[in-house]
């Protein structure tokens, strides 16, 4: 009996306890000791802060608060992830919240949202000038290259030649039915 019990404990038999399986899972998991949080403000400014994975939400909030503008500090603010909206719990650790090794969180407000800047004056001054709004997806539309501008979608008279020259707009049918060149 002693020999078979030893084999079972050693794992040479097919028997494995739930504790051994759990231990094997834990040993194979990657453990992160630190957490990098990127706090994204409503004006798209980002504050990057580093915490230990065992730090609680209460500690994180207390450390971030002095880095925010006085108007933000006095407003009811919180940190959340989205979608779906999940607020950082004050008793929750960074690891249990799933924020390790890093996470993007957003700055939210209980009631009225104060205006920018959201970061403390010293941090805000380090950011430099705001980028021009005339870039990227915010840029105003330039010359239109839509189908209508290219002559597409304009009616053609049945029986008119369907060559490639007609597509360029050399012959168009007007709303009254007349042909223009």
PDB file of C-alpha atoms in Angstrom:
ATOM      1  CA  UNK A   1       0.000   0.000   0.000  1.00  0.00           C
ATOM      2  CA  UNK A   2       2.813   2.424   0.778  1.00  0.00           C
ATOM      3  CA  UNK A   3       4.437   1.962  -2.631  1.00  0.00           C
ATOM      4  CA  UNK A   4       1.192   2.599  -4.516  1.00  0.00           C
ATOM      5  CA  UNK A   5       0.485   5.706  -2.398  1.00  0.00           C
ATOM      6  CA  UNK A   6       3.945   7.026  -3.230  1.00  0.00           C
ATOM      7  CA  UNK A   7       3.368   6.436  -6.948  1.00  0.00           C
ATOM      8  CA  UNK A   8       0.061   8.295  -6.772  1.00  0.00           C
ATOM      9  CA  UNK A   9       1.617  11.223  -4.958  1.00  0.00           C
ATOM     10  CA  UNK A  10       4.560  11.264  -7.359  1.00  0.00           C
ATOM     11  CA  UNK A  11       2.133  11.392 -10.275  1.00  0.00           C
ATOM     12  CA  UNK A  12       3.270   8.185 -11.992  1.00  0.00           C
ATOM     13  CA  UNK A  13      -0.296   6.841 -11.933  1.00  0.00           C
ATOM     14  CA  UNK A  14      -3.191   8.397 -13.851  1.00  0.00           C
ATOM     15  CA  UNK A  15      -4.427   9.974 -10.623  1.00  0.00           C
ATOM     16  CA  UNK A  16      -3.735  13.690 -10.147  1.00  0.00           C
ATOM     17  CA  UNK A  17      -5.208  15.794  -7.423  1.00  0.00           C
ATOM     18  CA  UNK A  18      -6.927  19.106  -8.163  1.00  0.00           C
ATOM     19  CA  UNK A  19      -4.227  20.856  -6.162  1.00  0.00           C
ATOM     20  CA  UNK A  20      -1.490  19.444  -8.402  1.00  0.00           C
ATOM     21  CA  UNK A  21      -3.330  20.563 -11.513  1.00  0.00           C
ATOM     22  CA  UNK A  22      -3.816  24.044 -10.068  1.00  0.00           C
ATOM     23  CA  UNK A  23      -0.137  24.213  -9.083  1.00  0.00           C
ATOM     24  CA  UNK A  24       0.902  23.218 -12.611  1.00  0.00           C
ATOM     25  CA  UNK A  25      -1.364  25.935 -14.058  1.00  0.00           C
ATOM     26  CA  UNK A  26       0.026  28.574 -11.719  1.00  0.00           C
ATOM     27  CA  UNK A  27       3.609  27.592 -12.499  1.00  0.00           C
ATOM     28  CA  UNK A  28       2.987  27.920 -16.223  1.00  0.00           C
ATOM     29  CA  UNK A  29       1.313  31.365 -15.930  1.00  0.00           C
ATOM     30  CA  UNK A  30       3.305  34.499 -16.400  1.00  0.00           C
ATOM     31  CA  UNK A  31       3.296  36.757 -13.374  1.00  0.00           C
ATOM     32  CA  UNK A  32       3.756  40.485 -13.840  1.00  0.00           C
ATOM     33  CA  UNK A  33       5.052  42.467 -10.885  1.00  0.00           C
ATOM     34  CA  UNK A  34       4.321  45.901 -12.362  1.00  0.00           C
ATOM     35  CA  UNK A  35       1.498  47.652 -14.132  1.00  0.00           C
ATOM     36  CA  UNK A  36       1.664  50.576 -16.545  1.00  0.00           C
ATOM     37  CA  UNK A  37      -1.537  52.601 -16.600  1.00  0.00           C
ATOM     38  CA  UNK A  38      -2.254  55.159 -19.282  1.00  0.00           C
ATOM     39  CA  UNK A  39      -4.929  57.558 -18.052  1.00  0.00           C
ATOM     40  CA  UNK A  40      -6.650  59.074 -21.091  1.00  0.00           C
ATOM     41  CA  UNK A  41      -8.327  62.406 -20.360  1.00  0.00           C
ATOM     42  CA  UNK A  42     -11.369  63.753 -22.256  1.00  0.00           C
ATOM     43  CA  UNK A  43      -9.119  66.204 -24.149  1.00  0.00           C
ATOM     44  CA  UNK A  44      -7.025  63.202 -25.327  1.00  0.00           C
ATOM     45  CA  UNK A  45      -4.050  64.086 -23.121  1.00  0.00           C
ATOM     46  CA  UNK A  46      -2.481  60.957 -21.620  1.00  0.00           C
ATOM     47  CA  UNK A  47      -0.876  60.469 -18.223  1.00  0.00           C
ATOM     48  CA  UNK A  48       1.283  57.354 -17.965  1.00  0.00           C
ATOM     49  CA  UNK A  49       1.895  56.041 -14.447  1.00  0.00           C
ATOM     50  CA  UNK A  50       3.596  52.923 -13.062  1.00  0.00           C
ATOM     51  CA  UNK A  51       2.288  50.841 -10.154  1.00  0.00           C
ATOM     52  CA  UNK A  52       2.918  47.477  -8.562  1.00  0.00           C
ATOM     53  CA  UNK A  53       0.510  44.717  -9.544  1.00  0.00           C
ATOM     54  CA  UNK A  54      -0.566  44.354  -5.890  1.00  0.00           C
ATOM     55  CA  UNK A  55      -1.491  48.053  -5.480  1.00  0.00           C
ATOM     56  CA  UNK A  56      -5.177  48.681  -4.845  1.00  0.00           C
ATOM     57  CA  UNK A  57      -7.483  51.047  -6.693  1.00  0.00           C
ATOM     58  CA  UNK A  58      -7.611  53.261  -3.607  1.00  0.00           C
ATOM     59  CA  UNK A  59      -3.818  53.668  -3.661  1.00  0.00           C
ATOM     60  CA  UNK A  60      -3.811  54.342  -7.418  1.00  0.00           C
ATOM     61  CA  UNK A  61      -6.494  57.032  -7.102  1.00  0.00           C
ATOM     62  CA  UNK A  62      -4.621  58.672  -4.195  1.00  0.00           C
ATOM     63  CA  UNK A  63      -1.404  58.783  -6.264  1.00  0.00           C
ATOM     64  CA  UNK A  64      -3.051  60.106  -9.431  1.00  0.00           C
ATOM     65  CA  UNK A  65      -5.136  62.804  -7.711  1.00  0.00           C
ATOM     66  CA  UNK A  66      -2.242  65.314  -7.198  1.00  0.00           C
ATOM     67  CA  UNK A  67      -1.362  64.977 -10.892  1.00  0.00           C
ATOM     68  CA  UNK A  68      -4.764  66.288 -11.962  1.00  0.00           C
ATOM     69  CA  UNK A  69      -5.880  69.922 -12.278  1.00  0.00           C
ATOM     70  CA  UNK A  70      -7.521  71.451  -9.164  1.00  0.00           C
ATOM     71  CA  UNK A  71     -10.902  71.648 -10.954  1.00  0.00           C
ATOM     72  CA  UNK A  72     -10.701  67.923 -11.692  1.00  0.00           C
ATOM     73  CA  UNK A  73      -9.613  67.072  -8.139  1.00  0.00           C
ATOM     74  CA  UNK A  74     -12.654  68.863  -6.701  1.00  0.00           C
ATOM     75  CA  UNK A  75     -15.029  67.199  -9.196  1.00  0.00           C
ATOM     76  CA  UNK A  76     -16.190  63.646  -8.596  1.00  0.00           C
ATOM     77  CA  UNK A  77     -13.856  61.660 -10.865  1.00  0.00           C
ATOM     78  CA  UNK A  78     -13.093  57.992 -11.384  1.00  0.00           C
ATOM     79  CA  UNK A  79     -11.063  55.692 -13.627  1.00  0.00           C
ATOM     80  CA  UNK A  80     -12.722  53.219 -15.954  1.00  0.00           C
ATOM     81  CA  UNK A  81     -12.154  50.874 -18.884  1.00  0.00           C
ATOM     82  CA  UNK A  82     -14.496  50.600 -21.813  1.00  0.00           C
ATOM     83  CA  UNK A  83     -16.231  48.787 -23.519  1.00  0.00           C
ATOM     84  CA  UNK A  84     -18.121  47.656 -21.524  1.00  0.00           C
ATOM     85  CA  UNK A  85     -17.780  50.341 -18.871  1.00  0.00           C
ATOM     86  CA  UNK A  86     -15.886  48.874 -15.907  1.00  0.00           C
ATOM     87  CA  UNK A  87     -14.903  51.207 -13.077  1.00  0.00           C
ATOM     88  CA  UNK A  88     -11.748  50.597 -11.078  1.00  0.00           C
ATOM     89  CA  UNK A  89     -12.796  49.301  -7.649  1.00  0.00           C
ATOM     90  CA  UNK A  90     -11.076  50.858  -4.632  1.00  0.00           C
ATOM     91  CA  UNK A  91     -10.363  47.444  -3.048  1.00  0.00           C
ATOM     92  CA  UNK A  92      -9.364  45.787  -6.319  1.00  0.00           C
ATOM     93  CA  UNK A  93      -5.671  45.176  -7.081  1.00  0.00           C
ATOM     94  CA  UNK A  94      -4.190  46.028 -10.456  1.00  0.00           C
ATOM     95  CA  UNK A  95      -3.619  42.320 -11.138  1.00  0.00           C
ATOM     96  CA  UNK A  96      -7.182  41.272 -10.218  1.00  0.00           C
ATOM     97  CA  UNK A  97      -8.574  44.133 -12.349  1.00  0.00           C
ATOM     98  CA  UNK A  98      -6.636  42.713 -15.312  1.00  0.00           C
ATOM     99  CA  UNK A  99      -4.440  45.815 -15.668  1.00  0.00           C
ATOM    100  CA  UNK A 100      -1.114  43.952 -15.703  1.00  0.00           C
ATOM    101  CA  UNK A 101       1.207  44.339 -17.526  1.00  0.00           C
ATOM    102  CA  UNK A 102      -0.499  47.494 -18.796  1.00  0.00           C
ATOM    103  CA  UNK A 103      -3.866  49.060 -19.500  1.00  0.00           C
ATOM    104  CA  UNK A 104      -5.547  52.131 -20.930  1.00  0.00           C
ATOM    105  CA  UNK A 105      -8.050  53.663 -18.527  1.00  0.00           C
ATOM    106  CA  UNK A 106     -10.211  56.722 -19.001  1.00  0.00           C
ATOM    107  CA  UNK A 107     -10.909  59.640 -16.701  1.00  0.00           C
ATOM    108  CA  UNK A 108     -14.638  59.841 -16.010  1.00  0.00           C
ATOM    109  CA  UNK A 109     -16.800  62.203 -13.966  1.00  0.00           C
ATOM    110  CA  UNK A 110     -19.760  61.592 -11.667  1.00  0.00           C
ATOM    111  CA  UNK A 111     -21.588  64.761 -12.654  1.00  0.00           C
ATOM    112  CA  UNK A 112     -20.535  67.863 -14.598  1.00  0.00           C
ATOM    113  CA  UNK A 113     -17.300  67.436 -16.495  1.00  0.00           C
ATOM    114  CA  UNK A 114     -14.855  70.325 -15.952  1.00  0.00           C
ATOM    115  CA  UNK A 115     -13.144  71.858 -18.955  1.00  0.00           C
ATOM    116  CA  UNK A 116      -9.548  71.296 -20.030  1.00  0.00           C
ATOM    117  CA  UNK A 117      -6.773  71.182 -18.999  1.00  0.00           C
ATOM    118  CA  UNK A 118      -7.295  68.026 -16.970  1.00  0.00           C
ATOM    119  CA  UNK A 119      -3.690  67.641 -15.844  1.00  0.00           C
ATOM    120  CA  UNK A 120      -1.859  69.664 -13.185  1.00  0.00           C
ATOM    121  CA  UNK A 121      -0.362  72.936 -14.520  1.00  0.00           C
ATOM    122  CA  UNK A 122       3.262  71.715 -14.401  1.00  0.00           C
ATOM    123  CA  UNK A 123       2.440  68.585 -16.396  1.00  0.00           C
ATOM    124  CA  UNK A 124       0.247  70.512 -18.802  1.00  0.00           C
ATOM    125  CA  UNK A 125       3.094  72.987 -19.484  1.00  0.00           C
ATOM    126  CA  UNK A 126       5.415  70.080 -20.403  1.00  0.00           C
ATOM    127  CA  UNK A 127       3.046  68.877 -23.106  1.00  0.00           C
ATOM    128  CA  UNK A 128       3.761  71.734 -25.480  1.00  0.00           C
ATOM    129  CA  UNK A 129       1.302  73.188 -27.983  1.00  0.00           C
ATOM    130  CA  UNK A 130      -1.757  71.235 -29.024  1.00  0.00           C
ATOM    131  CA  UNK A 131      -1.520  69.617 -32.460  1.00  0.00           C
ATOM    132  CA  UNK A 132      -3.200  71.414 -35.326  1.00  0.00           C
ATOM    133  CA  UNK A 133      -6.747  70.326 -35.934  1.00  0.00           C
ATOM    134  CA  UNK A 134      -6.082  70.437 -39.662  1.00  0.00           C
ATOM    135  CA  UNK A 135      -4.438  66.981 -39.678  1.00  0.00           C
ATOM    136  CA  UNK A 136      -5.562  63.409 -40.086  1.00  0.00           C
ATOM    137  CA  UNK A 137      -9.220  62.515 -39.871  1.00  0.00           C
ATOM    138  CA  UNK A 138     -10.042  65.989 -38.504  1.00  0.00           C
ATOM    139  CA  UNK A 139      -8.724  67.730 -41.623  1.00  0.00           C
ATOM    140  CA  UNK A 140     -11.274  69.444 -43.843  1.00  0.00           C
ATOM    141  CA  UNK A 141     -12.040  67.665 -47.064  1.00  0.00           C
ATOM    142  CA  UNK A 142      -9.816  68.686 -49.930  1.00  0.00           C
ATOM    143  CA  UNK A 143     -10.743  68.537 -53.587  1.00  0.00           C
ATOM    144  CA  UNK A 144     -13.617  66.166 -54.114  1.00  0.00           C
ATOM    145  CA  UNK A 145     -12.852  63.002 -56.007  1.00  0.00           C
ATOM    146  CA  UNK A 146     -16.302  61.543 -55.557  1.00  0.00           C
ATOM    147  CA  UNK A 147     -18.054  59.684 -58.327  1.00  0.00           C
ATOM    148  CA  UNK A 148     -20.129  62.727 -59.249  1.00  0.00           C
ATOM    149  CA  UNK A 149     -17.024  64.895 -59.626  1.00  0.00           C
ATOM    150  CA  UNK A 150     -15.564  62.313 -61.970  1.00  0.00           C
ATOM    151  CA  UNK A 151     -18.697  62.332 -64.145  1.00  0.00           C
ATOM    152  CA  UNK A 152     -20.003  59.009 -62.827  1.00  0.00           C
ATOM    153  CA  UNK A 153     -23.682  58.692 -62.176  1.00  0.00           C
ATOM    154  CA  UNK A 154     -24.656  61.144 -64.880  1.00  0.00           C
ATOM    155  CA  UNK A 155     -27.249  59.778 -67.205  1.00  0.00           C
ATOM    156  CA  UNK A 156     -26.383  58.598 -70.696  1.00  0.00           C
ATOM    157  CA  UNK A 157     -28.814  58.503 -73.595  1.00  0.00           C
ATOM    158  CA  UNK A 158     -29.638  54.992 -74.682  1.00  0.00           C
ATOM    159  CA  UNK A 159     -27.920  54.207 -77.908  1.00  0.00           C
ATOM    160  CA  UNK A 160     -25.148  56.711 -77.237  1.00  0.00           C
ATOM    161  CA  UNK A 161     -21.698  55.305 -77.761  1.00  0.00           C
ATOM    162  CA  UNK A 162     -20.467  53.632 -74.550  1.00  0.00           C
ATOM    163  CA  UNK A 163     -16.784  54.252 -75.165  1.00  0.00           C
ATOM    164  CA  UNK A 164     -14.278  55.257 -72.552  1.00  0.00           C
ATOM    165  CA  UNK A 165     -14.394  58.879 -73.740  1.00  0.00           C
ATOM    166  CA  UNK A 166     -18.002  59.169 -72.575  1.00  0.00           C
ATOM    167  CA  UNK A 167     -17.063  58.252 -69.012  1.00  0.00           C
ATOM    168  CA  UNK A 168     -14.757  61.254 -68.799  1.00  0.00           C
ATOM    169  CA  UNK A 169     -17.759  63.506 -69.320  1.00  0.00           C
ATOM    170  CA  UNK A 170     -17.497  64.557 -72.986  1.00  0.00           C
ATOM    171  CA  UNK A 171     -21.208  63.958 -73.484  1.00  0.00           C
ATOM    172  CA  UNK A 172     -23.781  64.219 -70.646  1.00  0.00           C
ATOM    173  CA  UNK A 173     -27.521  64.152 -70.494  1.00  0.00           C
ATOM    174  CA  UNK A 174     -29.078  67.085 -68.633  1.00  0.00           C
ATOM    175  CA  UNK A 175     -32.061  66.838 -66.311  1.00  0.00           C
ATOM    176  CA  UNK A 176     -34.281  68.234 -69.124  1.00  0.00           C
ATOM    177  CA  UNK A 177     -33.146  65.444 -71.419  1.00  0.00           C
ATOM    178  CA  UNK A 178     -30.805  67.494 -73.592  1.00  0.00           C
ATOM    179  CA  UNK A 179     -27.246  66.470 -74.400  1.00  0.00           C
ATOM    180  CA  UNK A 180     -24.306  68.721 -73.506  1.00  0.00           C
ATOM    181  CA  UNK A 181     -20.723  68.425 -74.638  1.00  0.00           C
TER     182      UNK A 181
END
